[in-house]
Short mmCIF file of C-alpha atoms and ligand atoms in Angstrom, two decimals:
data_model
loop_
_atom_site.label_atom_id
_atom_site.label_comp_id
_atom_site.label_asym_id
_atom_site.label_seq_id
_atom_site.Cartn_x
_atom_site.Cartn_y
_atom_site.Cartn_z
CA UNK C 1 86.79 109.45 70.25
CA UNK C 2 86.71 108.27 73.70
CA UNK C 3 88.90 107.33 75.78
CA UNK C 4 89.78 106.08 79.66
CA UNK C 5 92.61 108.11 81.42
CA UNK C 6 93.70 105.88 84.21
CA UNK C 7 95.78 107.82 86.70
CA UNK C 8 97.63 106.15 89.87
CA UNK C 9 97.50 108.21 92.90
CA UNK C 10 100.89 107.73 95.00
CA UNK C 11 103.69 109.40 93.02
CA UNK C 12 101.93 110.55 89.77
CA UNK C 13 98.86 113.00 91.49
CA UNK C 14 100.24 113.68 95.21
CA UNK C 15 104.11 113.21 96.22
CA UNK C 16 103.13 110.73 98.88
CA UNK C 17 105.15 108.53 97.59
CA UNK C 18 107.91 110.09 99.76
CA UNK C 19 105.60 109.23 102.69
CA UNK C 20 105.75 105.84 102.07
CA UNK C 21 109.07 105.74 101.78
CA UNK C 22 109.33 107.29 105.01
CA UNK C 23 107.11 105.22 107.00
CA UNK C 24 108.78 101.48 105.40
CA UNK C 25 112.57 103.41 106.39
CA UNK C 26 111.75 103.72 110.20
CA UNK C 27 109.66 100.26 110.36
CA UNK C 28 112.87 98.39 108.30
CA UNK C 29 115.43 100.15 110.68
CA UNK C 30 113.40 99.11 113.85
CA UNK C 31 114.22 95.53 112.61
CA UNK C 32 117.60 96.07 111.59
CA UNK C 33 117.08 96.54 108.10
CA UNK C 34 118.12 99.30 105.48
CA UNK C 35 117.13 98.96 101.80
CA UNK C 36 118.07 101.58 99.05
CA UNK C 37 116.63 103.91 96.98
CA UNK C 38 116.84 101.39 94.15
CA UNK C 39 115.06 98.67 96.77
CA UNK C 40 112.64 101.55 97.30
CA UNK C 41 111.61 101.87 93.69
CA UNK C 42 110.30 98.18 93.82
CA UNK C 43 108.18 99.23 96.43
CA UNK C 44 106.52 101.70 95.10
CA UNK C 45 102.84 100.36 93.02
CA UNK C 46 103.13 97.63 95.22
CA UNK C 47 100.42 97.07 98.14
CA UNK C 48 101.35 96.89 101.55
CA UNK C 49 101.34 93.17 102.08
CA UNK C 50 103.81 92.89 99.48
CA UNK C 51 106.00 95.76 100.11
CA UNK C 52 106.45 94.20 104.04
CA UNK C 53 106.80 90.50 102.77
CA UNK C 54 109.63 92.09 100.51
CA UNK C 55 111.48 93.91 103.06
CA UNK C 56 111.68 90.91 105.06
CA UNK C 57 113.08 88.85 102.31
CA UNK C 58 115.77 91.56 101.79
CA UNK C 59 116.59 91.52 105.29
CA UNK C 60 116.76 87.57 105.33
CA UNK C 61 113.60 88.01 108.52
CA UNK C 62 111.07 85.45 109.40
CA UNK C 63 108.15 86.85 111.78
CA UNK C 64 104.87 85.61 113.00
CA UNK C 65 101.82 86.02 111.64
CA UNK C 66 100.29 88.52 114.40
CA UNK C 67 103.93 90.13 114.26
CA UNK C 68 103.27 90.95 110.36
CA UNK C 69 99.75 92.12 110.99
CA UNK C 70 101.00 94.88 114.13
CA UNK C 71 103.99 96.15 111.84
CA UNK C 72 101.46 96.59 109.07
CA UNK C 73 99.16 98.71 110.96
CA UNK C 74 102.14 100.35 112.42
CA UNK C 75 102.87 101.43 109.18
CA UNK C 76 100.07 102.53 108.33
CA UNK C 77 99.63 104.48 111.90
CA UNK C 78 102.74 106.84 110.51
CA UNK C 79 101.49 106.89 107.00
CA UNK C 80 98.19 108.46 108.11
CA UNK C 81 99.72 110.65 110.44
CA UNK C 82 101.98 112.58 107.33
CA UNK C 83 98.70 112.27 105.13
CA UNK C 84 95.89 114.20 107.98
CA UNK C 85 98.10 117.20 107.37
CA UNK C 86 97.72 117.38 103.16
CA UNK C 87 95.98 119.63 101.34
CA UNK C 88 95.72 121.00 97.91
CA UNK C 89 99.43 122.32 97.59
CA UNK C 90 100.92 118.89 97.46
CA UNK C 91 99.02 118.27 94.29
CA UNK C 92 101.88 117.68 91.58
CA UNK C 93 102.29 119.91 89.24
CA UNK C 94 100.04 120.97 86.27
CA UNK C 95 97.70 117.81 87.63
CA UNK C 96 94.90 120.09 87.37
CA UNK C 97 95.17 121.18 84.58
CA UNK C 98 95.43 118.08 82.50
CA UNK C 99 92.41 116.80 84.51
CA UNK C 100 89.99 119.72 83.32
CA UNK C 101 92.20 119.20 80.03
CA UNK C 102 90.61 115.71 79.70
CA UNK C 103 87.13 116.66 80.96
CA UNK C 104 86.99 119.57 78.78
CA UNK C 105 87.81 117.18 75.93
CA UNK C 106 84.73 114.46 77.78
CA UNK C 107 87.06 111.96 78.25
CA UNK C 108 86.76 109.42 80.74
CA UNK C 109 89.09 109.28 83.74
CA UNK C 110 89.62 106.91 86.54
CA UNK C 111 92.17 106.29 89.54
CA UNK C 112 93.66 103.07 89.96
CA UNK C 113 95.85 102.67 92.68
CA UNK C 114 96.91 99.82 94.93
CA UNK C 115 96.43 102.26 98.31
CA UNK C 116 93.55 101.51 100.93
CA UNK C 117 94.18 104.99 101.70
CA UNK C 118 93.55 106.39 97.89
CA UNK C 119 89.74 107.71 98.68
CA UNK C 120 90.69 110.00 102.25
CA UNK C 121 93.94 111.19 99.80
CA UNK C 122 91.68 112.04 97.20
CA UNK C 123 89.27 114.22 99.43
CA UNK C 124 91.75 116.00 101.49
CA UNK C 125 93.33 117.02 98.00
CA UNK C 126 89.88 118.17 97.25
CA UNK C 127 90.49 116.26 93.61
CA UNK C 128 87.68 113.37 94.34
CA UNK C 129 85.18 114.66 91.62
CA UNK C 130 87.42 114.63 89.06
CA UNK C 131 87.13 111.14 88.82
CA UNK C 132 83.96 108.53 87.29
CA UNK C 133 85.35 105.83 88.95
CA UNK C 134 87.76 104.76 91.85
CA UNK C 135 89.32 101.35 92.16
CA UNK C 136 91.76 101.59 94.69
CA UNK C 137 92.95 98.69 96.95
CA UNK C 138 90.07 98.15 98.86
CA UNK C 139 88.67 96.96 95.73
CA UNK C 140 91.58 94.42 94.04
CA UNK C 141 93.01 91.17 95.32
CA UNK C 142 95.93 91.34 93.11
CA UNK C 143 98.75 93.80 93.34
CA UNK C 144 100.62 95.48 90.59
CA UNK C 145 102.10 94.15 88.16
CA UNK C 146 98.99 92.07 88.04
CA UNK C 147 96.89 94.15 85.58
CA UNK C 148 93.87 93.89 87.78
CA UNK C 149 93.46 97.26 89.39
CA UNK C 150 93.43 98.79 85.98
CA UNK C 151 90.94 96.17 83.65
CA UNK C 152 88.25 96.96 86.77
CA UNK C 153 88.65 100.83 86.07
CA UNK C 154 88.38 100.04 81.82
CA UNK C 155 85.45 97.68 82.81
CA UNK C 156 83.68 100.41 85.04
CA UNK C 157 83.99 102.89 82.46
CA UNK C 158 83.00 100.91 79.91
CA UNK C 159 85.98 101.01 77.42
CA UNK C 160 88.53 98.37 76.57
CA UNK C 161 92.00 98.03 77.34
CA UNK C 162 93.44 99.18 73.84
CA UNK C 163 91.59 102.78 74.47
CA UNK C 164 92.92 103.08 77.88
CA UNK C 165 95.76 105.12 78.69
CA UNK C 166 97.78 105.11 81.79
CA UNK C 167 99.46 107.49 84.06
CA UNK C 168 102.09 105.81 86.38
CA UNK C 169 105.27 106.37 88.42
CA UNK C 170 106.10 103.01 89.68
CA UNK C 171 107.59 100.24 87.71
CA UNK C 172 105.01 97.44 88.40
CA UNK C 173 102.26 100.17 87.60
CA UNK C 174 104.20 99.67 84.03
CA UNK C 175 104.18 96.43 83.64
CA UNK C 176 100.43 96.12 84.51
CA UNK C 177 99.38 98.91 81.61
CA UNK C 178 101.45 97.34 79.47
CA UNK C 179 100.00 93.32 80.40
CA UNK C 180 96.64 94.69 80.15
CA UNK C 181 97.18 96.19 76.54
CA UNK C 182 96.66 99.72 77.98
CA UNK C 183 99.20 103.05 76.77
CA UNK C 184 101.26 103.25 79.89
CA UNK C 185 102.73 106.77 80.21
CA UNK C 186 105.99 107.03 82.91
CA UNK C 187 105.88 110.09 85.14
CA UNK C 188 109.32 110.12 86.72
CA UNK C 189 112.72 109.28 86.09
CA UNK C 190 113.04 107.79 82.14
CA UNK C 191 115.72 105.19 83.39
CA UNK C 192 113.58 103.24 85.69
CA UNK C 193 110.26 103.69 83.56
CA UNK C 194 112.30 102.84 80.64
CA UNK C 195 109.51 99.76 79.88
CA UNK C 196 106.86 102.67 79.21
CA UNK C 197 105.41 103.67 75.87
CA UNK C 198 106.09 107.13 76.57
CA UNK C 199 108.04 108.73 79.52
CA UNK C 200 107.60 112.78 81.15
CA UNK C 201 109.42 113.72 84.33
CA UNK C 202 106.01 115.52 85.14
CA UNK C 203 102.98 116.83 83.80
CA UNK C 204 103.98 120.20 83.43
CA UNK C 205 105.66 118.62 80.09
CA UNK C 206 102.68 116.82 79.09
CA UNK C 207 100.85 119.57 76.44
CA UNK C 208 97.41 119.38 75.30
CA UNK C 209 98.91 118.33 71.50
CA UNK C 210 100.17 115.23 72.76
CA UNK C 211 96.74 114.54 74.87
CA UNK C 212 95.11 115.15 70.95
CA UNK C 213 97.13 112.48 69.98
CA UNK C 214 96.37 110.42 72.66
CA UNK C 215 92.82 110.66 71.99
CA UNK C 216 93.06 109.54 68.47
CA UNK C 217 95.53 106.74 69.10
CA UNK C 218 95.20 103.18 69.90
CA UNK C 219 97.62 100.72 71.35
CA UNK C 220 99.04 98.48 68.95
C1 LIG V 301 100.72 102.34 96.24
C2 LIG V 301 102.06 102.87 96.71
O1 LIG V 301 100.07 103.35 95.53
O2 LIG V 301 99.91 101.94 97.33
C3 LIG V 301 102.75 101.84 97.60
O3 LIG V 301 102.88 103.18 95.60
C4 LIG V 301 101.81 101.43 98.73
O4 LIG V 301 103.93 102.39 98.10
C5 LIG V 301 100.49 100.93 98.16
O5 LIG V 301 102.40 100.40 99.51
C6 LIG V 301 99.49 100.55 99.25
O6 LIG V 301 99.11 101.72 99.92
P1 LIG V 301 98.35 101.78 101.31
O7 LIG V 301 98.01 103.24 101.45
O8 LIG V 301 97.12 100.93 101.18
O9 LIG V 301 99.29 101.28 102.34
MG1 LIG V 302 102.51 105.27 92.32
#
């Protein structure tokens, strides 16, 4: 059987999720905010439009319009500075290997991730042709949860929702496998992903019997 492997990029196939974090912490504290680790987790899946326009609401700030736009690319100024210097070894572990895992088995495999920045990650990682198809956030108009990102990537490769399976850290990224019919698989911590069909705290504990399974499977 065939199937689609959706992965998300930030969090589940490079740690740049810690980046992010990184780059909102010193733009919130330059306007007087600070937002927890808990806040943080609703940030994560979420594009940048939407992660600003929520820190402002926690922080109870209204800004203009060309104010938003220069923190934005602020942002993202600091963000691409931490990502020019990856490389290979901040691939997450045993990433590789279920990626030749899945092409060995000639499954299909996509990314779908809410970054603008998902394509330049991808090549510095050196992990671009792994992948059929990219929809990143260059190519949606809804953010996570909105199921969006991921129908374009089942549509692309051809396969419907109910054979798609997807690999995601944040809790939005959840919610939109699970709205668009699609196996969502949590990589991370099992008490925020708890809304997952199945949960791993990495892919090193994700074995090739459970991809088997995964292959013959469809959501129900
Ligand atoms: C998601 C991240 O993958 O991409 C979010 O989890 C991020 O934290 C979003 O805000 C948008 O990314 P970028 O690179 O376009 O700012
Ligand atoms: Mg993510």
């Amino acid at each position: 059987m065939k199937k689609a492997f959706i992965f998300d990029l930030d969090g589940v196939i490079v740690d740049t999720a810690k980046y992010h974090f990184l780059a909102w912490q010193n733009l919130a504290s330059s306007l007087g905010i600070s937002f927890s680790s808990a806040q943080n987790e609703q940030l994560k899946g979420v594009s940048r439009i939407r992660s600003l326009e929520k820190i402002l609401e926690w922080g109870n700030k209204t800004i203009s319009e060309e104010e938003f736009t220069r923190l934005m690319s602020e942002k993202n100024e600091e963000y691409l500075e931490y990502i020019s210097k990856m490389d290979a070894t901040e691939i997450l572990p045993d990433v590789p290997r279920v990626l030749d895992l899945l092409i060995s088995k000639e499954q299909a495999i996509a990314l779908g991730s809410a970054s603008k920045n998902a394509r330049v990650i991808l090549d510095k990682v050196g992990l671009r042709d792994k992948f059929q198809t990219i929809v990143d956030g260059t190519n949606v108009s809804k953010a996570k949860p909105d199921p969006e990102v991921f129908l374009i990537g089942a549509q692309e490769l051809d396969i419907s929702p109910e054979d798609c399976i997807v690999f995601e850290d944040s809790v939005a990224g959840i919610q939109a496998a699970n709205i668009a019919n699609m196996i969502s698989i949590g990589i991370g911590d099992a008490k925020v992903l708890h809304e997952a069909d199945y949960i791993f705290k990495d892919f090193t504990e994700i074995k090739e019997e459970f991809i088997n399974t995964l292959v013959k499977t469809q959501k129900v």
